[in-house]
Amino acid sequence: MTFTVPYRGRRGYDYGMPISLGVLARLACVCLALAPVACARAPHFTGTTLTPKAAYDFTLTDANGRPFRLAGERGREVVLFFGYTRCPDVCPATMAQLARVERELPAADRARVQVVFVTVDPQRDTPAVIKRYVALFDPSFVGLTGTEAQLDPVFDAYHVWHQRIPGTKASGYLMAHSGSVYLIDPAGDLRVLHDWTDPAPAIASDVKELLG
Amino acid sequence: MIAPLLLAAVTVTGAWSRPAIDTGVVYAQIHNNSGHRVALVGASTARARHAELHESTSSMGTMQGMTMPMESMHPVSHIVIPPHGTLALSPGGYHLMLLGLRGPLVAGQHVVVTFHFSDGEVVHTAASVENRGM
């Protein structure tokens, strides 16, 4: 069980909202009376709490052209985001937010968290392009690309919606895509989902919670 | 003769940009101080080959029980600002997209941008390049 209460956000969907210590204390009293053992270890997330299940494992190509396997991060928490480097608005806003999340963590925790960016535009986002892009935000970030055959099962497994839309002669095509941030715990389970517009402190709070 | 204290029909405040390599963005507040409608019809900067007005739009989708935001974007030809209204170019909404940057944008720099309006007015502003989230 979790201490996440439904909250209708500004875009009209439900996600977890932090609740006050007072409310938490009262809930804790109820919990302690009813189920003391379960309650003692209940995590509290500000994002959407998912039923824990193993995050789909994949191997893609990192910004240095080397293979990167998700399962290789076991023991560390992974913060996963899908976007593309020619995205001027949503993606850099999200990446800058995630850089802020990193900065909010104590140094010891920072080494146990890996932010991973996966492109939804493999045709234009080569490892070299991605390398310069992720370095804009935080040198520790991993940026991944792959062939369509490698990426499609990943998009399917994480329910990543993506679609080419017409742009201008100057911009070329644009990519519409889902704007979720996925938190995968050190055991490799997908646990929490955030909206790219969620405040960095809220995401950081969940990242810390998952580190235990 | 124009009185020295007369406010310009359009003023731009709080312009900022993000570090970028090839594709950049500019956000700002654009105030229409006049009593008539004015439209932002374009922009230009020496720092990029092209500057286009775009709008990000968001809708919610549910994929196998996971509710997630679906982000899209499209070019717009102009944006109308009502009399005495303010147009916000801001993350997740209207923004100025810079295409073909002539060099990376680095935090601490300024990007001089010229906004063009339907009444013929032209407003220059300096957008500071910042490591900001939202």
GROMACS .gro file of C-alpha atoms in nm:
model
  346
    1MET     CA    1   0.000   0.000   0.000
    2THR     CA    2   0.112   0.358  -0.048
    3PHE     CA    3   0.035   0.695   0.096
    4THR     CA    4  -0.057   0.840  -0.239
    5VAL     CA    5  -0.393   1.008  -0.268
    6PRO     CA    6  -0.569   1.069  -0.599
    7TYR     CA    7  -0.550   1.428  -0.714
    8ARG     CA    8  -0.692   1.579  -1.028
    9GLY     CA    9  -0.408   1.777  -1.178
   10ARG     CA   10  -0.416   2.084  -1.397
   11ARG     CA   11  -0.458   1.869  -1.704
   12GLY     CA   12  -0.741   1.671  -1.557
   13TYR     CA   13  -0.573   1.342  -1.489
   14ASP     CA   14  -0.503   1.165  -1.168
   15TYR     CA   15  -0.168   1.146  -1.011
   16GLY     CA   16  -0.033   1.118  -0.663
   17MET     CA   17  -0.016   1.429  -0.452
   18PRO     CA   18   0.195   1.471  -0.144
   19ILE     CA   19  -0.012   1.485   0.170
   20SER     CA   20   0.060   1.680   0.483
   21LEU     CA   21   0.244   1.532   0.777
   22GLY     CA   22  -0.071   1.575   0.985
   23VAL     CA   23  -0.279   1.372   0.745
   24LEU     CA   24   0.005   1.124   0.717
   25ALA     CA   25   0.021   1.091   1.095
   26ARG     CA   26  -0.352   1.029   1.115
   27LEU     CA   27  -0.333   0.774   0.835
   28ALA     CA   28  -0.039   0.615   1.013
   29CYS     CA   29  -0.247   0.583   1.329
   30VAL     CA   30  -0.523   0.411   1.135
   31CYS     CA   31  -0.268   0.192   0.961
   32LEU     CA   32  -0.089   0.109   1.282
   33ALA     CA   33  -0.418   0.004   1.434
   34LEU     CA   34  -0.517  -0.204   1.134
   35ALA     CA   35  -0.200  -0.332   0.975
   36PRO     CA   36   0.112  -0.227   1.161
   37VAL     CA   37   0.352  -0.447   0.969
   38ALA     CA   38   0.242  -0.344   0.618
   39CYS     CA   39   0.228   0.021   0.716
   40ALA     CA   40   0.575   0.040   0.860
   41ARG     CA   41   0.738   0.000   0.517
   42ALA     CA   42   0.488   0.184   0.297
   43PRO     CA   43   0.665   0.417   0.056
   44HIS     CA   44   0.522   0.758  -0.020
   45PHE     CA   45   0.541   0.882  -0.380
   46THR     CA   46   0.435   1.212  -0.532
   47GLY     CA   47   0.413   1.063  -0.881
   48THR     CA   48   0.183   0.795  -1.016
   49THR     CA   49   0.250   0.477  -0.821
   50LEU     CA   50   0.263   0.169  -1.041
   51THR     CA   51   0.224  -0.190  -0.934
   52PRO     CA   52   0.590  -0.294  -0.916
   53LYS     CA   53   0.697  -0.517  -1.203
   54ALA     CA   54   1.027  -0.587  -1.373
   55ALA     CA   55   1.115  -0.304  -1.611
   56TYR     CA   56   1.154  -0.430  -1.969
   57ASP     CA   57   1.523  -0.494  -2.027
   58PHE     CA   58   1.689  -0.362  -2.342
   59THR     CA   59   2.026  -0.306  -2.501
   60LEU     CA   60   2.070   0.011  -2.709
   61THR     CA   61   2.365   0.218  -2.832
   62ASP     CA   62   2.504   0.491  -2.608
   63ALA     CA   63   2.646   0.830  -2.711
   64ASN     CA   64   2.994   0.678  -2.750
   65GLY     CA   65   2.862   0.408  -2.982
   66ARG     CA   66   2.889   0.136  -2.717
   67PRO     CA   67   2.611  -0.100  -2.609
   68PHE     CA   68   2.418   0.000  -2.300
   69ARG     CA   69   2.206  -0.262  -2.124
   70LEU     CA   70   1.941  -0.153  -1.875
   71ALA     CA   71   1.997  -0.459  -1.657
   72GLY     CA   72   2.358  -0.349  -1.620
   73GLU     CA   73   2.229  -0.067  -1.399
   74ARG     CA   74   2.094  -0.312  -1.138
   75GLY     CA   75   2.184  -0.172  -0.796
   76ARG     CA   76   2.128   0.181  -0.921
   77GLU     CA   77   1.805   0.366  -0.981
   78VAL     CA   78   1.726   0.461  -1.343
   79VAL     CA   79   1.532   0.772  -1.442
   80LEU     CA   80   1.415   0.714  -1.798
   81PHE     CA   81   1.287   0.969  -2.051
   82PHE     CA   82   1.202   0.943  -2.423
   83GLY     CA   83   1.244   1.245  -2.652
   84TYR     CA   84   1.450   1.380  -2.943
   85THR     CA   85   1.729   1.631  -2.972
   86ARG     CA   86   1.558   1.865  -3.222
   87CYS     CA   87   1.272   1.913  -2.977
   88PRO     CA   88   1.303   2.278  -2.865
   89ASP     CA   89   1.051   2.291  -2.585
   90VAL     CA   90   0.932   1.982  -2.395
   91CYS     CA   91   1.254   1.776  -2.411
   92PRO     CA   92   1.505   2.041  -2.298
   93ALA     CA   93   1.261   2.148  -2.025
   94THR     CA   94   1.245   1.788  -1.903
   95MET     CA   95   1.620   1.731  -1.930
   96ALA     CA   96   1.688   2.054  -1.739
   97GLN     CA   97   1.439   1.941  -1.473
   98LEU     CA   98   1.615   1.605  -1.444
   99ALA     CA   99   1.950   1.782  -1.410
  100ARG     CA  100   1.795   1.976  -1.125
  101VAL     CA  101   1.671   1.651  -0.969
  102GLU     CA  102   2.033   1.525  -0.974
  103ARG     CA  103   2.153   1.844  -0.807
  104GLU     CA  104   1.889   1.808  -0.535
  105LEU     CA  105   2.030   1.469  -0.432
  106PRO     CA  106   2.308   1.428  -0.177
  107ALA     CA  107   2.638   1.342  -0.349
  108ALA     CA  108   2.628   0.983  -0.219
  109ASP     CA  109   2.282   0.929  -0.370
  110ARG     CA  110   2.376   1.092  -0.700
  111ALA     CA  111   2.618   0.809  -0.775
  112ARG     CA  112   2.331   0.563  -0.731
  113VAL     CA  113   2.101   0.732  -0.985
  114GLN     CA  114   2.136   0.719  -1.363
  115VAL     CA  115   1.933   0.945  -1.593
  116VAL     CA  116   1.880   0.778  -1.931
  117PHE     CA  117   1.750   0.959  -2.242
  118VAL     CA  118   1.622   0.745  -2.531
  119THR     CA  119   1.555   0.907  -2.869
  120VAL     CA  120   1.228   0.863  -3.055
  121ASP     CA  121   1.400   1.004  -3.367
  122PRO     CA  122   1.678   0.755  -3.449
  123GLN     CA  123   1.698   0.873  -3.809
  124ARG     CA  124   1.844   1.211  -3.707
  125ASP     CA  125   1.973   1.137  -3.356
  126THR     CA  126   2.304   0.961  -3.412
  127PRO     CA  127   2.528   0.881  -3.113
  128ALA     CA  128   2.742   1.188  -3.197
  129VAL     CA  129   2.439   1.420  -3.199
  130ILE     CA  130   2.309   1.270  -2.875
  131LYS     CA  131   2.649   1.304  -2.710
  132ARG     CA  132   2.656   1.681  -2.758
  133TYR     CA  133   2.291   1.707  -2.657
  134VAL     CA  134   2.298   1.524  -2.323
  135ALA     CA  135   2.620   1.706  -2.226
  136LEU     CA  136   2.420   2.031  -2.236
  137PHE     CA  137   2.234   1.920  -1.927
  138ASP     CA  138   2.454   1.693  -1.717
  139PRO     CA  139   2.774   1.510  -1.812
  140SER     CA  140   2.655   1.201  -1.623
  141PHE     CA  141   2.343   1.153  -1.837
  142VAL     CA  142   2.330   0.855  -2.072
  143GLY     CA  143   2.178   0.912  -2.418
  144LEU     CA  144   2.066   0.615  -2.627
  145THR     CA  145   1.968   0.540  -2.983
  146GLY     CA  146   1.931   0.227  -3.191
  147THR     CA  147   1.782   0.080  -3.504
  148GLU     CA  148   1.406   0.086  -3.540
  149ALA     CA  149   1.408  -0.289  -3.486
  150GLN     CA  150   1.586  -0.234  -3.153
  151LEU     CA  151   1.379   0.065  -3.043
  152ASP     CA  152   1.027  -0.045  -3.136
  153PRO     CA  153   1.000  -0.320  -2.871
  154VAL     CA  154   1.126  -0.069  -2.612
  155PHE     CA  155   0.861   0.186  -2.714
  156ASP     CA  156   0.598  -0.089  -2.698
  157ALA     CA  157   0.709  -0.214  -2.357
  158TYR     CA  158   0.707   0.136  -2.204
  159HIS     CA  159   0.392   0.239  -2.394
  160VAL     CA  160   0.579   0.528  -2.555
  161TRP     CA  161   0.352   0.706  -2.800
  162HIS     CA  162   0.544   0.873  -3.083
  163GLN     CA  163   0.445   1.005  -3.421
  164ARG     CA  164   0.602   1.208  -3.698
  165ILE     CA  165   0.417   1.531  -3.773
  166PRO     CA  166   0.476   1.776  -4.056
  167GLY     CA  167   0.696   2.076  -3.984
  168THR     CA  168   0.831   2.341  -4.214
  169LYS     CA  169   1.103   2.328  -4.477
  170ALA     CA  170   1.345   2.464  -4.217
  171SER     CA  171   1.247   2.233  -3.931
  172GLY     CA  172   1.186   1.915  -4.125
  173TYR     CA  173   0.944   1.676  -3.958
  174LEU     CA  174   0.861   1.718  -3.590
  175MET     CA  175   0.800   1.437  -3.343
  176ALA     CA  176   0.498   1.419  -3.118
  177HIS     CA  177   0.567   1.191  -2.823
  178SER     CA  178   0.459   1.099  -2.474
  179GLY     CA  179   0.618   1.307  -2.201
  180SER     CA  180   0.651   1.067  -1.910
  181VAL     CA  181   0.947   1.015  -1.681
  182TYR     CA  182   0.989   0.656  -1.556
  183LEU     CA  183   1.152   0.567  -1.225
  184ILE     CA  184   1.305   0.218  -1.210
  185ASP     CA  185   1.423   0.110  -0.866
  186PRO     CA  186   1.765  -0.046  -0.792
  187ALA     CA  187   1.608  -0.394  -0.808
  188GLY     CA  188   1.506  -0.326  -1.170
  189ASP     CA  189   1.133  -0.279  -1.107
  190LEU     CA  190   0.934  -0.003  -1.277
  191ARG     CA  191   0.773   0.181  -0.985
  192VAL     CA  192   0.670   0.542  -1.049
  193LEU     CA  193   0.562   0.757  -1.342
  194HIS     CA  194   0.599   1.135  -1.358
  195ASP     CA  195   0.468   1.393  -1.599
  196TRP     CA  196   0.743   1.607  -1.757
  197THR     CA  197   0.579   1.915  -1.603
  198ASP     CA  198   0.609   1.784  -1.246
  199PRO     CA  199   0.831   2.002  -1.025
  200ALA     CA  200   1.190   1.880  -0.985
  201PRO     CA  201   1.161   1.859  -0.602
  202ALA     CA  202   0.860   1.625  -0.637
  203ILE     CA  203   1.053   1.397  -0.874
  204ALA     CA  204   1.363   1.416  -0.650
  205SER     CA  205   1.154   1.314  -0.349
  206ASP     CA  206   1.043   0.996  -0.527
  207VAL     CA  207   1.393   0.925  -0.654
  208LYS     CA  208   1.519   0.940  -0.294
  209GLU     CA  209   1.230   0.725  -0.169
  210LEU     CA  210   1.318   0.451  -0.419
  211LEU     CA  211   1.681   0.452  -0.312
  212GLY     CA  212   1.557   0.346   0.033
  213MET     CA  213   0.545   6.447  -3.184
  214ILE     CA  214   0.545   6.146  -2.952
  215ALA     CA  215   0.554   6.216  -2.581
  216PRO     CA  216   0.871   6.062  -2.430
  217LEU     CA  217   0.675   5.868  -2.168
  218LEU     CA  218   0.425   5.720  -2.412
  219LEU     CA  219   0.438   5.343  -2.383
  220ALA     CA  220   0.517   5.158  -2.704
  221ALA     CA  221   0.223   4.962  -2.844
  222VAL     CA  222   0.404   4.636  -2.773
  223THR     CA  223   0.668   4.562  -2.508
  224VAL     CA  224   0.858   4.241  -2.440
  225THR     CA  225   0.975   4.137  -2.092
  226GLY     CA  226   1.142   3.838  -1.929
  227ALA     CA  227   1.291   3.690  -2.246
  228TRP     CA  228   1.503   3.379  -2.188
  229SER     CA  229   1.647   3.087  -2.377
  230ARG     CA  230   1.810   2.751  -2.306
  231PRO     CA  231   2.154   2.608  -2.378
  232ALA     CA  232   2.133   2.442  -2.721
  233ILE     CA  233   2.342   2.299  -3.005
  234ASP     CA  234   2.135   2.306  -3.327
  235THR     CA  235   1.780   2.380  -3.218
  236GLY     CA  236   1.698   2.650  -2.966
  237VAL     CA  237   1.402   2.819  -2.806
  238VAL     CA  238   1.306   3.164  -2.681
  239TYR     CA  239   1.037   3.236  -2.424
  240ALA     CA  240   0.907   3.581  -2.325
  241GLN     CA  241   0.607   3.782  -2.211
  242ILE     CA  242   0.472   4.004  -2.487
  243HIS     CA  243   0.243   4.284  -2.376
  244ASN     CA  244  -0.002   4.462  -2.605
  245ASN     CA  245  -0.034   4.808  -2.448
  246SER     CA  246  -0.273   4.934  -2.714
  247GLY     CA  247  -0.650   4.930  -2.732
  248HIS     CA  248  -0.656   4.722  -3.048
  249ARG     CA  249  -0.563   4.367  -3.143
  250VAL     CA  250  -0.205   4.308  -3.246
  251ALA     CA  251  -0.065   3.984  -3.382
  252LEU     CA  252   0.287   3.851  -3.341
  253VAL     CA  253   0.368   3.752  -3.699
  254GLY     CA  254   0.731   3.643  -3.683
  255ALA     CA  255   1.075   3.683  -3.536
  256SER     CA  256   1.437   3.677  -3.639
  257THR     CA  257   1.781   3.654  -3.483
  258ALA     CA  258   2.132   3.666  -3.619
  259ARG     CA  259   2.210   3.356  -3.408
  260ALA     CA  260   1.993   3.119  -3.615
  261ARG     CA  261   1.910   3.062  -3.981
  262HIS     CA  262   1.539   3.048  -3.908
  263ALA     CA  263   1.309   3.148  -3.623
  264GLU     CA  264   0.957   3.004  -3.624
  265LEU     CA  265   0.656   3.044  -3.400
  266HIS     CA  266   0.542   2.706  -3.268
  267GLU     CA  267   0.287   2.582  -3.022
  268SER     CA  268   0.323   2.274  -2.803
  269THR     CA  269  -0.002   2.105  -2.717
  270SER     CA  270  -0.069   1.833  -2.467
  271SER     CA  271  -0.340   1.576  -2.423
  272MET     CA  272  -0.370   1.283  -2.189
  273GLY     CA  273  -0.364   0.928  -2.313
  274THR     CA  274  -0.402   0.601  -2.130
  275MET     CA  275  -0.182   0.317  -2.243
  276GLN     CA  276  -0.265  -0.011  -2.069
  277GLY     CA  277  -0.356   0.155  -1.743
  278MET     CA  278  -0.072   0.408  -1.755
  279THR     CA  279  -0.197   0.762  -1.792
  280MET     CA  280   0.058   0.974  -1.973
  281PRO     CA  281   0.088   1.315  -2.129
  282MET     CA  282   0.108   1.313  -2.509
  283GLU     CA  283   0.303   1.611  -2.636
  284SER     CA  284   0.268   1.751  -2.984
  285MET     CA  285   0.391   2.063  -3.159
  286HIS     CA  286   0.302   2.256  -3.472
  287PRO     CA  287   0.417   2.574  -3.648
  288VAL     CA  288   0.180   2.873  -3.626
  289SER     CA  289   0.173   3.166  -3.871
  290HIS     CA  290   0.074   3.431  -3.615
  291ILE     CA  291  -0.055   3.470  -3.261
  292VAL     CA  292  -0.317   3.735  -3.181
  293ILE     CA  293  -0.273   3.939  -2.862
  294PRO     CA  294  -0.599   4.102  -2.748
  295PRO     CA  295  -0.612   4.472  -2.651
  296HIS     CA  296  -0.417   4.525  -2.328
  297GLY     CA  297  -0.345   4.149  -2.323
  298THR     CA  298  -0.024   3.957  -2.263
  299LEU     CA  299   0.101   3.668  -2.472
  300ALA     CA  300   0.314   3.423  -2.276
  301LEU     CA  301   0.572   3.230  -2.475
  302SER     CA  302   0.641   2.961  -2.214
  303PRO     CA  303   0.742   2.595  -2.175
  304GLY     CA  304   0.467   2.362  -2.295
  305GLY     CA  305   0.286   2.635  -2.492
  306TYR     CA  306   0.369   2.896  -2.754
  307HIS     CA  307   0.741   2.939  -2.812
  308LEU     CA  308   0.989   3.072  -3.063
  309MET     CA  309   1.186   2.785  -3.216
  310LEU     CA  310   1.536   2.870  -3.340
  311LEU     CA  311   1.649   2.647  -3.626
  312GLY     CA  312   2.001   2.607  -3.756
  313LEU     CA  313   2.187   2.782  -3.477
  314ARG     CA  314   2.508   2.943  -3.603
  315GLY     CA  315   2.684   2.827  -3.286
  316PRO     CA  316   2.587   2.671  -2.953
  317LEU     CA  317   2.389   2.875  -2.704
  318VAL     CA  318   2.571   2.872  -2.371
  319ALA     CA  319   2.431   2.966  -2.029
  320GLY     CA  320   2.517   3.325  -1.946
  321GLN     CA  321   2.500   3.445  -2.306
  322HIS     CA  322   2.229   3.667  -2.450
  323VAL     CA  323   2.043   3.609  -2.776
  324VAL     CA  324   1.915   3.926  -2.941
  325VAL     CA  325   1.576   3.855  -3.097
  326THR     CA  326   1.358   4.081  -3.311
  327PHE     CA  327   0.984   4.027  -3.290
  328HIS     CA  328   0.764   4.144  -3.578
  329PHE     CA  329   0.403   4.252  -3.529
  330SER     CA  330   0.101   4.292  -3.756
  331ASP     CA  331   0.093   4.671  -3.714
  332GLY     CA  332   0.444   4.695  -3.854
  333GLU     CA  333   0.604   4.738  -3.517
  334VAL     CA  334   0.939   4.572  -3.454
  335VAL     CA  335   1.066   4.504  -3.101
  336HIS     CA  336   1.420   4.398  -3.015
  337THR     CA  337   1.489   4.208  -2.696
  338ALA     CA  338   1.783   4.022  -2.539
  339ALA     CA  339   1.698   3.671  -2.417
  340SER     CA  340   1.931   3.540  -2.146
  341VAL     CA  341   2.045   3.180  -2.191
  342GLU     CA  342   1.963   2.999  -1.868
  343ASN     CA  343   1.976   2.648  -1.719
  344ARG     CA  344   1.616   2.656  -1.613
  345GLY     CA  345   1.363   2.375  -1.592
  346MET     CA  346   1.019   2.514  -1.641
   0.00000   0.00000   0.00000
